[in-house]
Amino acid sequence: MIKVGIVGGTGYTGVELLRLLAVHPDVQLTAITSRKEDGLPVADMFPSLRGRVNLAFSAPDNVDLTKCDVVFFATPHGVAMAQAPALLAAGVKVIDLAADFRIKDKDVFEKWYKIPHTCPELLDEAVYGLVELNREQIKGARLIANPGCYPTTMQLGFYPLLKAKLIDTTSLIADSKSGVSGAGRKAEIGTLFSEASDNFKAYGVSGHRHTPETSAQLQRYTDSPVSLVFTPHLVPMIRGMHSTLYARLTSDIANEDLQALFEKEYAGSAFVDVMPFGSHPETRSTRGSNMLRLALHRPGNGNMLVILVVQDNLVKGASGQAVQCMNLMFGLDETTGLQQIALLP
Amino acid sequence: MIKVGIVGGTGYTGVELLRLLAVHPDVQLTAITSRKEDGLPVADMFPSLRGRVNLAFSAPDNVDLTKCDVVFFATPHGVAMAQAPALLAAGVKVIDLAADFRIKDKDVFEKWYKIPHTCPELLDEAVYGLVELNREQIKGARLIANPGCYPTTMQLGFYPLLKAKLIDTTSLIADSKSGVSGAGRKAEIGTLFSEASDNFKAYGVSGHRHTPETSAQLQRYTDSPVSLVFTPHLVPMIRGMHSTLYARLTSDIANEDLQALFEKEYAGSAFVDVMPFGSHPETRSTRGSNMLRLALHRPGNGNMLVILVVQDNLVKGASGQAVQCMNLMFGLDETTGLQQIALLP
Amino acid sequence: MIKVGIVGGTGYTGVELLRLLAVHPDVQLTAITSRKEDGLPVADMFPSLRGRVNLAFSAPDNVDLTKCDVVFFATPHGVAMAQAPALLAAGVKVIDLAADFRIKDKDVFEKWYKIPHTCPELLDEAVYGLVELNREQIKGARLIANPGCYPTTMQLGFYPLLKAKLIDTTSLIADSKSGVSGAGRKAEIGTLFSEASDNFKAYGVSGHRHTPETSAQLQRYTDSPVSLVFTPHLVPMIRGMHSTLYARLTSDIANEDLQALFEKEYAGSAFVDVMPFGSHPETRSTRGSNMLRLALHRPGNGNMLVILVVQDNLVKGASGQAVQCMNLMFGLDETTGLQQIALLP
Amino acid sequence: MIKVGIVGGTGYTGVELLRLLAVHPDVQLTAITSRKEDGLPVADMFPSLRGRVNLAFSAPDNVDLTKCDVVFFATPHGVAMAQAPALLAAGVKVIDLAADFRIKDKDVFEKWYKIPHTCPELLDEAVYGLVELNREQIKGARLIANPGCYPTTMQLGFYPLLKAKLIDTTSLIADSKSGVSGAGRKAEIGTLFSEASDNFKAYGVSGHRHTPETSAQLQRYTDSPVSLVFTPHLVPMIRGMHSTLYARLTSDIANEDLQALFEKEYAGSAFVDVMPFGSHPETRSTRGSNMLRLALHRPGNGNMLVILVVQDNLVKGASGQAVQCMNLMFGLDETTGLQQIALLP
């Protein structure tokens, strides 16, 4: 059994880790920390876990995480970089669900996240945890930078096209939409029910932290300079993410060949579902599951390819992806404990 | 492996059965019928099942259900009564999720459901599938009448009080609220998003079919005449049911004794969670799971006891309960395949 | 033109006052205060008011409210009682949308609101602003205690029955449901979209501040001792309130006579709509309007009368009612500026 | 008083016309037709109109619409073209909220709408009712083709840029999102609450009827060939539309000049609100009002301009726009009866 610790268990990615790990056949939940909720049984905060998770929150100082085999950080940015070195030194693997190790360039990180990076020496070692594109590296990793939710959809949608050199890399557009849980479990007026319900808006259009992360990753797959316009929006739903990707084809390629390209690329990936050409994937078809589904469109048979990508932002976009990484790091099949079927309706 | 057939798989209780049974370790999905969708792969209608359920719908005439070990009817009222006799005669067990066998009195059934009962000779044999109150009978049953969603909450809430003769049986009130999926997957204006969202209303206040079902069952647990006022309401949420039950105490009993009464009654029932006295159970704490949670309140320490009961109307209120019955009928632990943790948030 | 000041304009009742008063033909918006937002144009916080309200928020110390004819307090409890005496002394009328003057008994107020009442000498003078039951008193009032949202529905539903001595006053039940805006525009986890959406729960079942307010008012209409059980619930919708009231009839009265009783009682009240017997009023039929609609039911023709009452909690339940009071206090027709038709769908 | 008839009053654009016209100071509602609901009081179907609209539906054969001054068609495509000639001949003005007269090219219409155009002789005369771009023509029109909801947002967003020749006309992208009421009040499974709630999806990506309408209109404003990719999506909200427009700048222009261009263009248009550069307009800021709000963004100060446009799809996107046209046709100020402030929250 893998002994698992979770740092920061009171947010949505934390409780989602608990939901997944509580039924994972190879995991023993060992510790969960919260500075504010020391001593509170987890199930008192999240009644959905009554009878299923018997742990209580521990203050960070009251628990020895070095007894874990792996520690997940479901914390705000900045926490993992402070604690990772000691854990790694003690032989504990680390999976950070925040951004501390996602961006290799320290300066870029500091520009976008407005905090100093206190642990730059680990940036090179950290493996970007997008399983479908980094599977082998993840198997041998000690430290995982779990991808952002939006970047997961953008990369899995653009990757086969970049790799095959089929598109203009300088005019990529991602028009993305996220459910409100992506904003986290923080007391803020903007995400109150009475503000976010029955409403739709864009945010961060002039610049969002997921742009540099995604651009840098996309650049790894092509020699051409990548330029991406990314427009996030807030959807009045709890879970779900939909990215509508626009890529201009630079060569004359048949739709069947595009479809075949994607199907071949993801043939070995249990959690990427390439739907039939012209499909309209719905976010709810992934609700609560680790699946990402995508479909290709070519409006008017012109040179603009539209790729529709959906996932549950808390599962494949966060905690499910993290567990998928853990599975690989411990030699398990990557689907272990992640076979939940989406909740529909 | 239990060979399972589903009659009428295009509604919400049908797709919920598929979600649960597709991961049930002892079940082999064998057939699923739909008169209208003959030949259509199930996953084309419900993309959440892509890669997980490979069956296609079959027209009823194209499939031999007698090869199944058990057949679930997720159909409108009237279908199961027509097909059950032949199936039972062939040694197939039958679980009806509709109302055909819920009401023992043929005349009462016909008055409320406005159709003739074509199979009254099975009414006596049919076992009412409320596991917590009928466990032993269900184990030996051939034919199960799966309870209505509302009646499940009302019975499990009132039962310990009736059994202990603590309340005035003539003034029971159930003020119940259901998510919209309870209305089924039918094209109707009243349950369109634009009609049901951002709205709340009561319906059927002057008379609802679940009143006679519940009254008759409650009467089984007491010698005193039962009189119930039941008021259902429609909540703008997909899944979830909340019953607020009002019972007038007839004896002077301490709150701790009331709490102990409920805890003792349901101590052996894995799917009934008696929360601490004064708790406010939320429907989302059961979303997608087979749990029913309840809590007791005594406003102003008067003689009115308020019992709050929540469940997922499609799981414990329908398909999960049906699978729970199936487990017992086939000698399995009743929790087999039903350990999904509620999806929160 | 009536010169109007608003104290505390950043909450939902404040912005709702602005929406109503900005188009009121006899009102000149003169000042709106906010300690935190001094100098911020109101329309920057509420873009719905762009081009329609050109005021900026003023810190309380930067504005002389004694130049107003009337001041509305859309503040937390405790603010109006501190400022009302000086305003009244200066000849300014005061309408408090909070609870400071709703409860005549200082001790009861202090028990439920946990703050000392600093202005008990005004409790007797304050007029309870439920127009339909207090119209004449309101016309002459200097100081209005605007009713709570729940109490409005309970009183207008029970009043004709109490007055006619038709019901058992000791077993009143109000099972009430409110949209989330009733919780106000405060940064709190419990009312985040991701917490409150797709969910339903009761709250405050063991005791809610609206119980003593309502009980005291109901007691004014009958000699018999009133006993009320009130159970509030939270509905995943922004606006709207639905009270399901249960009253036990003590005399044998025909349904037509009950209906006639209500119709006669509210014949002169433009904002109370007595729907046909057996109707199911929907909250959305009042969304954004000052209407309260109600309908009577008698399940199984027994002795339990069920009264369904709906309103928009921010309009008839708060700001609309306050404007209705203002109209009367200034000699206007009570419907002036309040003729908005509900937004449906 | 303008005598108004409405053909097809049972859908959402019909009831929205009623909401607006019932309080319009210069309008007398004269007739409203519905083939199926002959004799039913309008307020029985839409309780929000109780006490405000006393008309009953009339079967088309039972009412003489030639006595009206203007007739609105809130009908499916194909109805207005059949009835318009006779009405126009009788001197009645006609405003069609459907698509019958939106597309000047009969063949294009028939290709996209799959019905023969029975009245092509009126296509030239019909005036496209987008007030801000066609104001003078509308004043003299007898027959108005009210624009589609999506096309309104796309045209008002792209127009100033096309007119000023600032963008590449061959790579326009409109990523649009609509509330569910845009799908109408029809009994369909796809727009049930349980299907559309807590979900997000694109639809019609390969081709939508609003593409040819918009392309043809945009082409009127430029000599360069227009090429548009339009991607509509369904948002789980009742009302509201958000278009995210992408236009590639072809000249080096400062952001302030772009902002000034838009502000100048719409300075005389009361219902177009050009928000400050970099704003994020929310759909709810237009809920129930006739306002369209837009804002410009330039991510990374590159050559891609992003224009965010919001409106209420049933008001500025349909019925409000139609009333705005009517006002001009009858010599009224275009804002008459359209001053409702958006309902927020």
mmCIF file of N, CA and C in Angstrom, chain D residues 2 24-26 131 135 139 268-271 290 320 322-339:
data_model
loop_
_atom_site.group_PDB
_atom_site.id
_atom_site.type_symbol
_atom_site.label_atom_id
_atom_site.label_comp_id
_atom_site.label_asym_id
_atom_site.label_seq_id
_atom_site.Cartn_x
_atom_site.Cartn_y
_atom_site.Cartn_z
ATOM 1 N N ILE D 2 -50.576 53.065 -30.572
ATOM 2 C CA ILE D 2 -50.295 52.142 -31.660
ATOM 3 C C ILE D 2 -51.002 50.828 -31.357
ATOM 4 N N HIS D 24 -45.532 49.725 -22.349
ATOM 5 C CA HIS D 24 -45.127 50.738 -23.327
ATOM 6 C C HIS D 24 -46.191 51.840 -23.352
ATOM 7 N N PRO D 25 -45.792 53.077 -23.171
ATOM 8 C CA PRO D 25 -46.798 54.133 -23.007
ATOM 9 C C PRO D 25 -47.606 54.445 -24.267
ATOM 10 N N ASP D 26 -47.127 54.032 -25.432
ATOM 11 C CA ASP D 26 -47.819 54.387 -26.675
ATOM 12 C C ASP D 26 -48.441 53.205 -27.379
ATOM 13 N N VAL D 131 -30.853 48.480 -35.511
ATOM 14 C CA VAL D 131 -31.081 49.920 -35.443
ATOM 15 C C VAL D 131 -29.797 50.724 -35.564
ATOM 16 N N ARG D 135 -30.479 52.892 -38.925
ATOM 17 C CA ARG D 135 -31.524 53.681 -38.276
ATOM 18 C C ARG D 135 -32.439 54.411 -39.268
ATOM 19 N N LYS D 139 -36.691 53.894 -40.092
ATOM 20 C CA LYS D 139 -37.743 54.900 -39.876
ATOM 21 C C LYS D 139 -38.784 54.883 -40.988
ATOM 22 N N GLY D 268 -24.185 57.993 -30.322
ATOM 23 C CA GLY D 268 -25.600 58.338 -30.416
ATOM 24 C C GLY D 268 -26.533 57.170 -30.209
ATOM 25 N N SER D 269 -25.988 56.062 -29.764
ATOM 26 C CA SER D 269 -26.811 54.855 -29.626
ATOM 27 C C SER D 269 -27.008 54.530 -28.153
ATOM 28 N N ALA D 270 -28.225 54.798 -27.672
ATOM 29 C CA ALA D 270 -28.484 54.663 -26.241
ATOM 30 C C ALA D 270 -28.323 53.232 -25.745
ATOM 31 N N PHE D 271 -28.460 52.275 -26.647
ATOM 32 C CA PHE D 271 -28.468 50.881 -26.205
ATOM 33 C C PHE D 271 -27.156 50.144 -26.477
ATOM 34 N N ASN D 290 -32.533 46.226 -22.641
ATOM 35 C CA ASN D 290 -32.236 46.281 -24.079
ATOM 36 C C ASN D 290 -30.797 46.713 -24.363
ATOM 37 N N GLY D 320 -36.731 43.178 -27.718
ATOM 38 C CA GLY D 320 -36.417 44.577 -27.442
ATOM 39 C C GLY D 320 -36.005 45.296 -28.727
ATOM 40 N N ALA D 322 -36.918 44.530 -31.649
ATOM 41 C CA ALA D 322 -38.118 44.683 -32.474
ATOM 42 C C ALA D 322 -38.935 45.897 -32.038
ATOM 43 N N VAL D 323 -39.042 46.082 -30.725
ATOM 44 C CA VAL D 323 -39.775 47.246 -30.215
ATOM 45 C C VAL D 323 -39.018 48.539 -30.560
ATOM 46 N N GLN D 324 -37.689 48.465 -30.487
ATOM 47 C CA GLN D 324 -36.861 49.617 -30.873
ATOM 48 C C GLN D 324 -37.142 50.004 -32.333
ATOM 49 N N CYS D 325 -37.250 49.021 -33.178
ATOM 50 C CA CYS D 325 -37.619 49.284 -34.580
ATOM 51 C C CYS D 325 -39.010 49.916 -34.665
ATOM 52 N N MET D 326 -39.954 49.318 -33.947
ATOM 53 C CA MET D 326 -41.318 49.849 -33.965
ATOM 54 C C MET D 326 -41.326 51.319 -33.571
ATOM 55 N N ASN D 327 -40.597 51.646 -32.516
ATOM 56 C CA ASN D 327 -40.550 53.044 -32.069
ATOM 57 C C ASN D 327 -40.138 53.958 -33.219
ATOM 58 N N LEU D 328 -39.094 53.582 -33.926
ATOM 59 C CA LEU D 328 -38.624 54.417 -35.034
ATOM 60 C C LEU D 328 -39.653 54.479 -36.155
ATOM 61 N N MET D 329 -40.283 53.377 -36.442
ATOM 62 C CA MET D 329 -41.260 53.337 -37.536
ATOM 63 C C MET D 329 -42.461 54.236 -37.270
ATOM 64 N N PHE D 330 -42.733 54.475 -35.970
ATOM 65 C CA PHE D 330 -43.895 55.291 -35.630
ATOM 66 C C PHE D 330 -43.493 56.668 -35.091
ATOM 67 N N GLY D 331 -42.256 57.038 -35.358
ATOM 68 C CA GLY D 331 -41.845 58.397 -35.021
ATOM 69 C C GLY D 331 -41.576 58.653 -33.557
ATOM 70 N N LEU D 332 -41.444 57.588 -32.783
ATOM 71 C CA LEU D 332 -41.142 57.761 -31.358
ATOM 72 C C LEU D 332 -39.632 57.773 -31.133
ATOM 73 N N ASP D 333 -39.246 58.260 -29.972
ATOM 74 C CA ASP D 333 -37.864 58.095 -29.560
ATOM 75 C C ASP D 333 -37.582 56.599 -29.463
ATOM 76 N N GLU D 334 -36.410 56.176 -29.924
ATOM 77 C CA GLU D 334 -36.186 54.732 -29.995
ATOM 78 C C GLU D 334 -36.118 54.064 -28.623
ATOM 79 N N THR D 335 -35.951 54.841 -27.574
ATOM 80 C CA THR D 335 -35.864 54.257 -26.232
ATOM 81 C C THR D 335 -37.219 54.123 -25.529
ATOM 82 N N THR D 336 -38.269 54.604 -26.171
ATOM 83 C CA THR D 336 -39.582 54.606 -25.507
ATOM 84 C C THR D 336 -39.982 53.199 -25.049
ATOM 85 N N GLY D 337 -40.319 53.096 -23.783
ATOM 86 C CA GLY D 337 -40.776 51.818 -23.245
ATOM 87 C C GLY D 337 -39.679 50.786 -23.091
ATOM 88 N N LEU D 338 -38.448 51.165 -23.300
ATOM 89 C CA LEU D 338 -37.340 50.202 -23.255
ATOM 90 C C LEU D 338 -36.302 50.576 -22.197
ATOM 91 N N GLN D 339 -36.743 51.272 -21.173
ATOM 92 C CA GLN D 339 -35.786 51.782 -20.194
ATOM 93 C C GLN D 339 -35.616 50.869 -18.981
#
